[in-house]
GROMACS .gro file of C-alpha atoms in nm:
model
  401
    1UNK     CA    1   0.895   2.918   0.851
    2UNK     CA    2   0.806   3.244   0.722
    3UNK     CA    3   0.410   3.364   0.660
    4UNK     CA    4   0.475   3.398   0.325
    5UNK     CA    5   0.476   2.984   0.301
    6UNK     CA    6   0.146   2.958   0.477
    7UNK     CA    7  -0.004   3.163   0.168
    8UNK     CA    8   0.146   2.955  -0.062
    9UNK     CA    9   0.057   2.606   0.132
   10UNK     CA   10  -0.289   2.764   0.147
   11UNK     CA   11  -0.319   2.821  -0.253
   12UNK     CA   12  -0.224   2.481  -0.284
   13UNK     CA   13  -0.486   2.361  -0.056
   14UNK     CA   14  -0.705   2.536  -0.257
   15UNK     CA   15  -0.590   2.366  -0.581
   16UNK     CA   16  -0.558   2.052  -0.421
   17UNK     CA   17  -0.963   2.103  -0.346
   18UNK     CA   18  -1.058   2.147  -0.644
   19UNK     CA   19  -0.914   1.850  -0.824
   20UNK     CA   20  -1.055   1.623  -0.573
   21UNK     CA   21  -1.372   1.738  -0.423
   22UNK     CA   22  -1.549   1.656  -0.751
   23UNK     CA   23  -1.516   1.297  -0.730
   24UNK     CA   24  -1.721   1.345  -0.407
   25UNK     CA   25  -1.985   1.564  -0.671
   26UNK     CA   26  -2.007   1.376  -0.985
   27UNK     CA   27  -2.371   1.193  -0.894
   28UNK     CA   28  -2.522   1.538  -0.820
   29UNK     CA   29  -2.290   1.749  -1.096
   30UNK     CA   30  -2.431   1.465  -1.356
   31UNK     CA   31  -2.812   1.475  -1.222
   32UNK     CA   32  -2.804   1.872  -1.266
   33UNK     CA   33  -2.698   1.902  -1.582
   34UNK     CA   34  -2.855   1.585  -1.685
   35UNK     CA   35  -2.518   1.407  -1.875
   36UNK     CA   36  -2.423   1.053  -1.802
   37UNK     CA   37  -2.174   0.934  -1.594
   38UNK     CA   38  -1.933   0.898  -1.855
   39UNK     CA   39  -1.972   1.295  -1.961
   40UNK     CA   40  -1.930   1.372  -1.612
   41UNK     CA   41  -1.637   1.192  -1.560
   42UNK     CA   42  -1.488   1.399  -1.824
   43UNK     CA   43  -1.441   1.716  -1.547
   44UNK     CA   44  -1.175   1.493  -1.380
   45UNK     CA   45  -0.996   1.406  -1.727
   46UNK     CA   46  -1.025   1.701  -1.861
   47UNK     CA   47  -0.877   1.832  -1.544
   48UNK     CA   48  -0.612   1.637  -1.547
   49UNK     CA   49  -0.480   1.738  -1.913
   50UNK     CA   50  -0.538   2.074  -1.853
   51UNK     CA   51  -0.263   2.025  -1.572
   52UNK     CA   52  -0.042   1.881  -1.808
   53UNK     CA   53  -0.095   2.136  -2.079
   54UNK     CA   54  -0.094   2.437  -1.839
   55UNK     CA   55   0.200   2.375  -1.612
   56UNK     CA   56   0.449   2.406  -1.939
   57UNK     CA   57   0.248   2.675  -2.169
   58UNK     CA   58   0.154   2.922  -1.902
   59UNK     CA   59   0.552   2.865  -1.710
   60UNK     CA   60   0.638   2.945  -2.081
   61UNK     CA   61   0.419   3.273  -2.149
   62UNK     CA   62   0.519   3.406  -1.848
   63UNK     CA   63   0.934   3.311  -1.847
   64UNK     CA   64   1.007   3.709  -1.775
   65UNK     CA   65   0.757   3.802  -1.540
   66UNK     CA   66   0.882   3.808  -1.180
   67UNK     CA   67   0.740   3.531  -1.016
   68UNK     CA   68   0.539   3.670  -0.734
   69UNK     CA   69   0.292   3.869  -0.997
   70UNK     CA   70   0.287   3.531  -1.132
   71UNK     CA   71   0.194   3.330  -0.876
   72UNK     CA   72  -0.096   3.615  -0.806
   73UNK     CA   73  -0.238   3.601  -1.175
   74UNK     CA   74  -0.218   3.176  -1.154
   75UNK     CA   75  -0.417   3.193  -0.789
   76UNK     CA   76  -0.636   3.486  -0.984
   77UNK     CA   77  -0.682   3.221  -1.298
   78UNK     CA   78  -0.775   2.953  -1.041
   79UNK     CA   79  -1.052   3.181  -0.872
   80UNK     CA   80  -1.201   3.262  -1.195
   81UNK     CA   81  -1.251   2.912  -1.277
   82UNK     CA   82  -1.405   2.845  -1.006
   83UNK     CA   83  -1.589   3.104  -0.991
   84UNK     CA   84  -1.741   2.952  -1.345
   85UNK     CA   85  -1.799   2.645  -1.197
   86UNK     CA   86  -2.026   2.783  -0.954
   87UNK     CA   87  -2.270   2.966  -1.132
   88UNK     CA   88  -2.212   2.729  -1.460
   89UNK     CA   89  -2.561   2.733  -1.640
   90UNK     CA   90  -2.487   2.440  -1.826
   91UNK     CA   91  -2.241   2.111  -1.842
   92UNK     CA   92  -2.049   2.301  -2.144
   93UNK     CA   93  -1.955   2.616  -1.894
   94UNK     CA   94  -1.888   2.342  -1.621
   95UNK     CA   95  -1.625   2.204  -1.804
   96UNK     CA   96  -1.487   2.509  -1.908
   97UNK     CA   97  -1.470   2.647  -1.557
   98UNK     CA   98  -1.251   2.290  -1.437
   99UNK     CA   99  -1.058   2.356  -1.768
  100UNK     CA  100  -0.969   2.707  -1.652
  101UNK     CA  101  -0.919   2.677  -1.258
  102UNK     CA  102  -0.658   2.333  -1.420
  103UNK     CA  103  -0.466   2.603  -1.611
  104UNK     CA  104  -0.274   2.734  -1.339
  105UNK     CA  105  -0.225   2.407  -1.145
  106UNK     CA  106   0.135   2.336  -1.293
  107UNK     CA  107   0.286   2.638  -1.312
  108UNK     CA  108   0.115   2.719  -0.949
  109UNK     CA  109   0.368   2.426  -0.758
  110UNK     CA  110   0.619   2.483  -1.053
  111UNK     CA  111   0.680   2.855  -0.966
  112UNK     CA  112   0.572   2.850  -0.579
  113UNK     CA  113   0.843   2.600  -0.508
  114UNK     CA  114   1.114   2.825  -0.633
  115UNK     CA  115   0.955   3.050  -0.410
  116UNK     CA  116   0.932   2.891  -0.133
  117UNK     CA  117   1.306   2.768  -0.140
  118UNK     CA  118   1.411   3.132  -0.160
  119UNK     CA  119   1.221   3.215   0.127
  120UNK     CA  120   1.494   2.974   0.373
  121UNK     CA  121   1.816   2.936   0.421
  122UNK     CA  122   1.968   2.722   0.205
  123UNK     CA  123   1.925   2.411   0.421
  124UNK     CA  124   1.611   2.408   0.476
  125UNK     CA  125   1.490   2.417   0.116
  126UNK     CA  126   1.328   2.086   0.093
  127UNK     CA  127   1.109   2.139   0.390
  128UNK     CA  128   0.974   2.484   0.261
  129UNK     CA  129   0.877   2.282  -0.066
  130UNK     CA  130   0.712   2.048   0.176
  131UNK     CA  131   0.516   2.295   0.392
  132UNK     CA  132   0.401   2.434   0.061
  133UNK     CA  133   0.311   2.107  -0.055
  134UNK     CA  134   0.180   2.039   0.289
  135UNK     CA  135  -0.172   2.223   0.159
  136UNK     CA  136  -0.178   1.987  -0.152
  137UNK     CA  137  -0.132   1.661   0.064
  138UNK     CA  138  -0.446   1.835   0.323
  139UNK     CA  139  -0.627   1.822   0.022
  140UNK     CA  140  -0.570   1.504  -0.107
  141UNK     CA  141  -0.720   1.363   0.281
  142UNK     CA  142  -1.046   1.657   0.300
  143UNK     CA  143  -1.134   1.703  -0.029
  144UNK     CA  144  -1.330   1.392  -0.142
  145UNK     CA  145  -1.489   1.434   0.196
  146UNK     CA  146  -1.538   1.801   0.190
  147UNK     CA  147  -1.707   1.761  -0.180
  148UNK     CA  148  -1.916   1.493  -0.058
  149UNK     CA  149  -2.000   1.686   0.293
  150UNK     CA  150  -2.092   1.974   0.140
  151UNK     CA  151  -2.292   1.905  -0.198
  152UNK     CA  152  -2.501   1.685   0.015
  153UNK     CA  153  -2.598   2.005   0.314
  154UNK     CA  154  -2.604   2.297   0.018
  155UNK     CA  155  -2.543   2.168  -0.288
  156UNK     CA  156  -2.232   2.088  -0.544
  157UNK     CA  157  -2.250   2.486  -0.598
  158UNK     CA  158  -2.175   2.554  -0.246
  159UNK     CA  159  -1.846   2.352  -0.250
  160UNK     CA  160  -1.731   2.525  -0.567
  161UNK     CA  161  -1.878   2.861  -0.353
  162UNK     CA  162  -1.657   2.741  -0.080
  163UNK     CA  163  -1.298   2.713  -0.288
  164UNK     CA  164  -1.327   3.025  -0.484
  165UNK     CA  165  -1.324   3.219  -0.105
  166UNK     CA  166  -1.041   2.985   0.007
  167UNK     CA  167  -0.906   3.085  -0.357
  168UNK     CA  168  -0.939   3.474  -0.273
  169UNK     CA  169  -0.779   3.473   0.072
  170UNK     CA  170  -0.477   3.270  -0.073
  171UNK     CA  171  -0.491   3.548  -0.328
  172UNK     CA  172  -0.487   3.856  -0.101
  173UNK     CA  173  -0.234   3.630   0.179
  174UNK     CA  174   0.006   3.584  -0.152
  175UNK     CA  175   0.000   3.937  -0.243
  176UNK     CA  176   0.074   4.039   0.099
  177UNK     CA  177   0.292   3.835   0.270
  178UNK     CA  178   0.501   3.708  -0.042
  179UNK     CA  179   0.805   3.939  -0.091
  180UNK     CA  180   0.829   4.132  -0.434
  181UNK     CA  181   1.187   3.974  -0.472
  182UNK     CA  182   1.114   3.598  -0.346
  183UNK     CA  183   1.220   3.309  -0.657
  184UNK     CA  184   1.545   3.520  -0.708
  185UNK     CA  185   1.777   3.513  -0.435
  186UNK     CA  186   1.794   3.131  -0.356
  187UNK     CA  187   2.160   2.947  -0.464
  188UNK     CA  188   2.091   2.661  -0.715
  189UNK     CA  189   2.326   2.405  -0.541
  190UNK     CA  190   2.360   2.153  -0.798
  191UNK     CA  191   2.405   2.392  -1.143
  192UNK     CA  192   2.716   2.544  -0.914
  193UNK     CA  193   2.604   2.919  -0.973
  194UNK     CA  194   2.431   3.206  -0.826
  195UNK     CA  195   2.002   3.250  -0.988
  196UNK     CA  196   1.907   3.495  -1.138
  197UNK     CA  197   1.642   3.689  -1.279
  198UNK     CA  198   1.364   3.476  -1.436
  199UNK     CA  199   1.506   3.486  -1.869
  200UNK     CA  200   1.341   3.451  -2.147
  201UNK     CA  201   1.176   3.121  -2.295
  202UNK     CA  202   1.560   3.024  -2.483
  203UNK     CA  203   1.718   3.039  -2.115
  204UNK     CA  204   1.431   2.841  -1.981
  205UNK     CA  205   1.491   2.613  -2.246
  206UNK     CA  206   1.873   2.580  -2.207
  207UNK     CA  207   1.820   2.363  -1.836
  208UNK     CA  208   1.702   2.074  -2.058
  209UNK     CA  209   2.053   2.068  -2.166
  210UNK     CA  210   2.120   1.882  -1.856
  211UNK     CA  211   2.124   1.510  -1.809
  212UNK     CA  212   2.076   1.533  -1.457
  213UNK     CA  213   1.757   1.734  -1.545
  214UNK     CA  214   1.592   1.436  -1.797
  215UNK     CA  215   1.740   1.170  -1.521
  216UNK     CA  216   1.517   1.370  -1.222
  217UNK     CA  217   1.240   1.454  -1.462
  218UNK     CA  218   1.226   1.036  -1.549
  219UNK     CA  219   1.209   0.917  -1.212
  220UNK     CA  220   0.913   1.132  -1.142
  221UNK     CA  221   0.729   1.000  -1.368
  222UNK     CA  222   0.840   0.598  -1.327
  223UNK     CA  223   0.766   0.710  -0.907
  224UNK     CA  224   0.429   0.863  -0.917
  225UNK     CA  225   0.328   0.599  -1.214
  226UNK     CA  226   0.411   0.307  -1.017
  227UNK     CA  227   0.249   0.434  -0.687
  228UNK     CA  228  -0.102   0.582  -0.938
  229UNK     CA  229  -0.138   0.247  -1.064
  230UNK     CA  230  -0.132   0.077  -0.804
  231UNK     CA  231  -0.365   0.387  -0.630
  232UNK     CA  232  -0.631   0.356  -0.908
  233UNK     CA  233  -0.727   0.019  -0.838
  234UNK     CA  234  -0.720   0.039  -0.443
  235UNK     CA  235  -1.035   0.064  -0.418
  236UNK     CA  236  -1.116  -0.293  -0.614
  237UNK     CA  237  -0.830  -0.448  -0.402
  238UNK     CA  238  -0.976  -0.302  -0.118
  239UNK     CA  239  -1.323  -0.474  -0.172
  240UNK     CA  240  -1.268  -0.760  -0.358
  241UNK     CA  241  -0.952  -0.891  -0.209
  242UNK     CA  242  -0.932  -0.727   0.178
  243UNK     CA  243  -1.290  -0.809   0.243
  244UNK     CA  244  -1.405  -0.440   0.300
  245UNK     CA  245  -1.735  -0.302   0.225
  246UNK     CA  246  -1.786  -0.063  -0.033
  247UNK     CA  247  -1.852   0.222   0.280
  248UNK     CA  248  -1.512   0.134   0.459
  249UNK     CA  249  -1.307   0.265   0.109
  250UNK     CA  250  -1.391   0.656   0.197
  251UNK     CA  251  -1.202   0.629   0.530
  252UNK     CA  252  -0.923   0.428   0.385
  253UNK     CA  253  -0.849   0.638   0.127
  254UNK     CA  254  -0.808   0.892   0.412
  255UNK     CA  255  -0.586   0.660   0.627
  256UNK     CA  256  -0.369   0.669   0.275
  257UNK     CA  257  -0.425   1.082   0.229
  258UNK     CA  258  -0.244   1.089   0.619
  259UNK     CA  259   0.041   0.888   0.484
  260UNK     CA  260   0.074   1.156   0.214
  261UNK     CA  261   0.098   1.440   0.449
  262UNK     CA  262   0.340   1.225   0.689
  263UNK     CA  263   0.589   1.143   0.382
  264UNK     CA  264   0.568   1.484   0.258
  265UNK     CA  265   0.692   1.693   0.596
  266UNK     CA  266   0.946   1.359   0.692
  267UNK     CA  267   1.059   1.325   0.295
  268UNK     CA  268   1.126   1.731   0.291
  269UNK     CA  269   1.324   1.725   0.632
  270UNK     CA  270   1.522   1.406   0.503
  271UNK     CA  271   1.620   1.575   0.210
  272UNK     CA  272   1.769   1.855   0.333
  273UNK     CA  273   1.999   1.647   0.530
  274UNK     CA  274   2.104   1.385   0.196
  275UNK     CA  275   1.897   1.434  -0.076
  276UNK     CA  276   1.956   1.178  -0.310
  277UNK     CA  277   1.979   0.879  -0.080
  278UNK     CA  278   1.714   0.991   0.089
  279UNK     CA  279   1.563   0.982  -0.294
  280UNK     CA  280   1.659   0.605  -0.354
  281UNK     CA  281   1.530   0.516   0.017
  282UNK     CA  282   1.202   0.646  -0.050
  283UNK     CA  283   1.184   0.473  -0.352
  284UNK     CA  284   1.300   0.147  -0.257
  285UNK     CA  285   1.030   0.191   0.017
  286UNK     CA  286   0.765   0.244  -0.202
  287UNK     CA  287   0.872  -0.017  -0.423
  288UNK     CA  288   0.858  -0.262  -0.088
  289UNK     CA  289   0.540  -0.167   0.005
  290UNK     CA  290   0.381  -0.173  -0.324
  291UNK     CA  291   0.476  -0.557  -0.304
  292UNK     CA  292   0.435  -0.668   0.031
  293UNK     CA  293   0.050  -0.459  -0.040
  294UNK     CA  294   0.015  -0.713  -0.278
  295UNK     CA  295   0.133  -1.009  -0.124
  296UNK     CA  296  -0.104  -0.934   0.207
  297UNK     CA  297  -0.378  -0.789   0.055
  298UNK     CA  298  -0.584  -1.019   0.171
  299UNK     CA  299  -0.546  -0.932   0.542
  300UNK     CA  300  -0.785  -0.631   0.625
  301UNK     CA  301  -0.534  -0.527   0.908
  302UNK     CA  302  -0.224  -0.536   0.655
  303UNK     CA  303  -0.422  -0.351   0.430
  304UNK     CA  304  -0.463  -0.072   0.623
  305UNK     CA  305  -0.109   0.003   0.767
  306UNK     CA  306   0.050  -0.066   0.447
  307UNK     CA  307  -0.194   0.168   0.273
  308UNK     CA  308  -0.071   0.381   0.494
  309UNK     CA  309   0.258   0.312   0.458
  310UNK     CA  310   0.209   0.345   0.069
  311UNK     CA  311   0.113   0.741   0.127
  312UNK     CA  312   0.459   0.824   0.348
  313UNK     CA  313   0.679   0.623   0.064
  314UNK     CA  314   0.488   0.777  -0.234
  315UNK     CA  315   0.537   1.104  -0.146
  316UNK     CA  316   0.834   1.137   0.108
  317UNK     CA  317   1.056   1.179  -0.233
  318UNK     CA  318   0.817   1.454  -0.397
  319UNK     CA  319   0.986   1.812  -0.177
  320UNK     CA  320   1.381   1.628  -0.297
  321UNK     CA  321   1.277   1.535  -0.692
  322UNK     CA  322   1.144   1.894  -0.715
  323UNK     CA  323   1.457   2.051  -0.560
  324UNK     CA  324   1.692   1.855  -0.763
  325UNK     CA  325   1.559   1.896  -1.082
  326UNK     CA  326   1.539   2.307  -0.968
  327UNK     CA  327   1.865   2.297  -0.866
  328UNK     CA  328   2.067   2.161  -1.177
  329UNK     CA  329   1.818   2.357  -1.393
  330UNK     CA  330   1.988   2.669  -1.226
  331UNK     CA  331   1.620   2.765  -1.111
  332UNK     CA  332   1.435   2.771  -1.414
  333UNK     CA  333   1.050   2.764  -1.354
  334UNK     CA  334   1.046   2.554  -1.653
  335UNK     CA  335   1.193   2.269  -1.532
  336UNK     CA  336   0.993   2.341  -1.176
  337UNK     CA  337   0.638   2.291  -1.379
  338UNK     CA  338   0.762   2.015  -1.637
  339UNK     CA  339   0.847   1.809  -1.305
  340UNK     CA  340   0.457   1.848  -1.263
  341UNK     CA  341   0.398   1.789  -1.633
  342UNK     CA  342   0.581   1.453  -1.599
  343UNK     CA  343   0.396   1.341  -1.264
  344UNK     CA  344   0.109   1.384  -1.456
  345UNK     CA  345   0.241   1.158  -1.761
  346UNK     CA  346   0.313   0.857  -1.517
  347UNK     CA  347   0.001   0.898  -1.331
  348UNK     CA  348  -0.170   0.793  -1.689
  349UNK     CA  349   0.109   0.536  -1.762
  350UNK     CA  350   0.086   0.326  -1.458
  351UNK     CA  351  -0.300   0.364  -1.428
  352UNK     CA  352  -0.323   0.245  -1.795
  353UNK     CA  353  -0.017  -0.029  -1.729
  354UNK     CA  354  -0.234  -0.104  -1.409
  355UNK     CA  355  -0.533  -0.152  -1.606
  356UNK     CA  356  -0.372  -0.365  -1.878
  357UNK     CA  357  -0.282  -0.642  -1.593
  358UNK     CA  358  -0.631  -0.640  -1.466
  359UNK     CA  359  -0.819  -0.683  -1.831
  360UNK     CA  360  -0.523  -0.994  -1.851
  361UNK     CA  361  -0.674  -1.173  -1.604
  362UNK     CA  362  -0.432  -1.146  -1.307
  363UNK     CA  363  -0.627  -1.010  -1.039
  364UNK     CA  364  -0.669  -0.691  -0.867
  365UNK     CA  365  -0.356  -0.678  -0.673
  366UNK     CA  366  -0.163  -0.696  -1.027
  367UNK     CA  367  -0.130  -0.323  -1.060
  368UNK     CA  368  -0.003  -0.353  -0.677
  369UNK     CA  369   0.283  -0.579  -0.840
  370UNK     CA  370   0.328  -0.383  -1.145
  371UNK     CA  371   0.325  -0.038  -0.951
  372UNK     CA  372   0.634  -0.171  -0.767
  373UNK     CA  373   0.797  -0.293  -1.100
  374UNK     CA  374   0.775   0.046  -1.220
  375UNK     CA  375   0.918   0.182  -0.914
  376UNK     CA  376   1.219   0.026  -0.933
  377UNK     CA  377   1.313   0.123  -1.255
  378UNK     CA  378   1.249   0.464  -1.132
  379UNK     CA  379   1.503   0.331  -0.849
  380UNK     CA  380   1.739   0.259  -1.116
  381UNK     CA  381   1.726   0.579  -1.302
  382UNK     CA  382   1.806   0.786  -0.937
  383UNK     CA  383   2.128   0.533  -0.908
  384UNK     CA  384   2.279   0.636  -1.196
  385UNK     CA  385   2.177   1.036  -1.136
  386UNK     CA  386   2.341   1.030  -0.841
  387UNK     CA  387   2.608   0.861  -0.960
  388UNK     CA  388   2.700   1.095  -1.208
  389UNK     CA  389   2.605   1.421  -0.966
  390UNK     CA  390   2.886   1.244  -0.746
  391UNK     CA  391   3.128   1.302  -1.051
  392UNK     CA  392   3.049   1.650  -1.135
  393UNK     CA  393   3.047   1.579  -1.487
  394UNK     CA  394   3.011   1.936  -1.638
  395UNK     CA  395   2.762   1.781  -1.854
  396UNK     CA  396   2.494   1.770  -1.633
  397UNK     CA  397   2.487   2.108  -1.489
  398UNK     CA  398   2.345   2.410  -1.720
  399UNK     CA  399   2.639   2.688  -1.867
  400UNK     CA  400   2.597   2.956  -1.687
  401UNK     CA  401   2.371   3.244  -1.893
   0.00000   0.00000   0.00000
């Protein structure tokens, strides 16, 4: 794998940091700036719709620009963010600093995977999205940890101290080890045509012509909504069903952040060989484990290996969804960041769908059940995409510009 990838799986470590480290921050961030719990909270929401917003406006603004001076204003955007957080005299600039270092999140995994496929041959695009991805799915095991490790030696600021430097040597490995031409010399497999230079915002716009574009787009969300609802909750089924102790939930959420980084590199390597089935077998895994999770929940020892077994389904299908939807929208970097847009609209769907079965009374291994309901609909929806991809209908591949 070329250097260039190890930048770009480092940024994304960095990103990955900062959404989760907080969590591991929020009793000391609230105690400094003296704001309840509640206001606090409001970092990691106000996080998470900044993703949302970001990964579509900023892909947007910057449609024309070639993609490596991108990618080195987004990591730039992130620093400075954090760089607020750090010194933030107040809650108000706190928030603003999470708001800005969220900006860049979308566009940062939209754009960099286009990248990194272009950096391979052909057939290995799906792993290069997964090594970059790799520094995302690091995060997700060290960075509740790391917060937590950190505030409590030096201080919250110190672990907002610590990701602006890993920010600035992603920065500086990006600019140097990225080539000037990467994002534009990758074939787009499934539109049937040669890239080319990032277009305008009406070219971006045109891959949404595409069914096969919407189809990859849905199952996203219906994936990552059915495996974040369930996710939400863990920790309640985790206590309150398994029999753990409120202490033993830090190391299982990391048993289920090594399941992450498992599915990713085996889900990337699968896909490169058979993308969509191995699509529909990751899903139908997840959807499986989501409801044997629930059925043996209240085994401690079940728990834990199908926790862990929840982190390799969820995200073995993550490096193929974000290749398809790339490669029937003939490389746009729109499509690349809305893929992140709509991970981020299930993730509130099946927490709030997750939360809805709890406040009805049917325990806390309902949003385990309705996780995998929601799951295989997303099944469903890859079925008929690759279906019709097996047709070639010319209706679900972009006219070439």
């Amino acid at each position: 794998m070329p250097s260039g990838l190890i930048a770009l799986a480092l940024g994304g470590f960095g990103i990955g940091l900062t959404e989760f480290l907080i969590a591991g921050l929020l009793p000391q961030v609230a105690s400094s700036f003296a704001v309840s719990e509640a206001a606090a909270g409001r970092l990691i929401s106000g996080y998470a719709l900044s993703v949302a917003v970001g990964a579509i406006a900023l892909t947007a603004a910057t449609a024309r620009l070639p993609r490596k001076h991108v990618l080195v204003g987004l990591v730039a955007l992130f620093v400075i963010g954090n760089l607020l957080s750090a010194v933030a005299p107040d809650y108000e600039v706190m928030l603003l600093g999470r708001i800005v270092a969220a900006l860049c999140h979308g566009s940062f995994f939209g754009i960099g995977s286009l990248v990194a496929r272009s950096l391979v041959a052909p057939e290995k695009k799906s792993r290069a999205v997964a090594v970059m991805f790799a520094g995302l799915t690091v995060a997700n095991v060290l960075g509740v940890p790391f917060g937590a490790l950190v505030g409590e030696r030096w201080g919250w600021r110190a672990a907002f101290w610590a990701v602006t430097g890993i920010g600035l040597v992603a920065l500086a490995g990006i600019a140097a080890l990225v080539p000037s031409r990467a994002g534009r010399a990758q074939p787009m497999a499934g539109a049937g045509a040669e890239p080319r230079p990032p277009g305008g915002l009406a070219q971006q716009l045109r891959a949404f012509r595409s069914w096969q574009v919407w189809l990859t787009l849905v199952a996203t969300a219906l994936s990552y909504g059915g495996m974040f609802g369930a996710f939400s909750y863990i920790a309640y089924t985790f206590t309150e069903v398994s029999g753990f102790a409120s202490a033993d939930v830090a190391w299982l959420l990391m048993v289920y952040g090594v399941g992450l980084v498992v599915g990713n590199l085996v889900g990337g390597r699968a896909a490169d060989r058979d993308r969509d089935r191995a699509l529909v077998l990751a899903l139908l895994g997840l959807a499986l484990t989501l409801a044997l999770f629930g059925l043996l929940a209240q085994s401690a020892t079940a728990s834990v290996v199908l926790v862990f077994l929840m982190g390799v389904t969820g995200f073995a299908g993550v490096p193929g969804m974000i290749t398809r939807v790339t490669d029937f929208a003939d490389g746009a970097a729109l499509a690349a960041s809305a893929n992140v847009s709509a991970s981020n609209v299930g993730n509130a769907l099946g927490a709030w769908l997750g939360g809805l079965a709890i406040s009805a009374g049917l325990g806390y291994t309902a949003p385990l059940y309705v996780g995998a309901g929601i799951v295989l609909i997303s099944v469903a929806v890859m079925v008929v995409a690759a279906q019709r991809a097996r047709s070639h209908r010319p209706a679900d591949r972009v006219p070439a510009r």
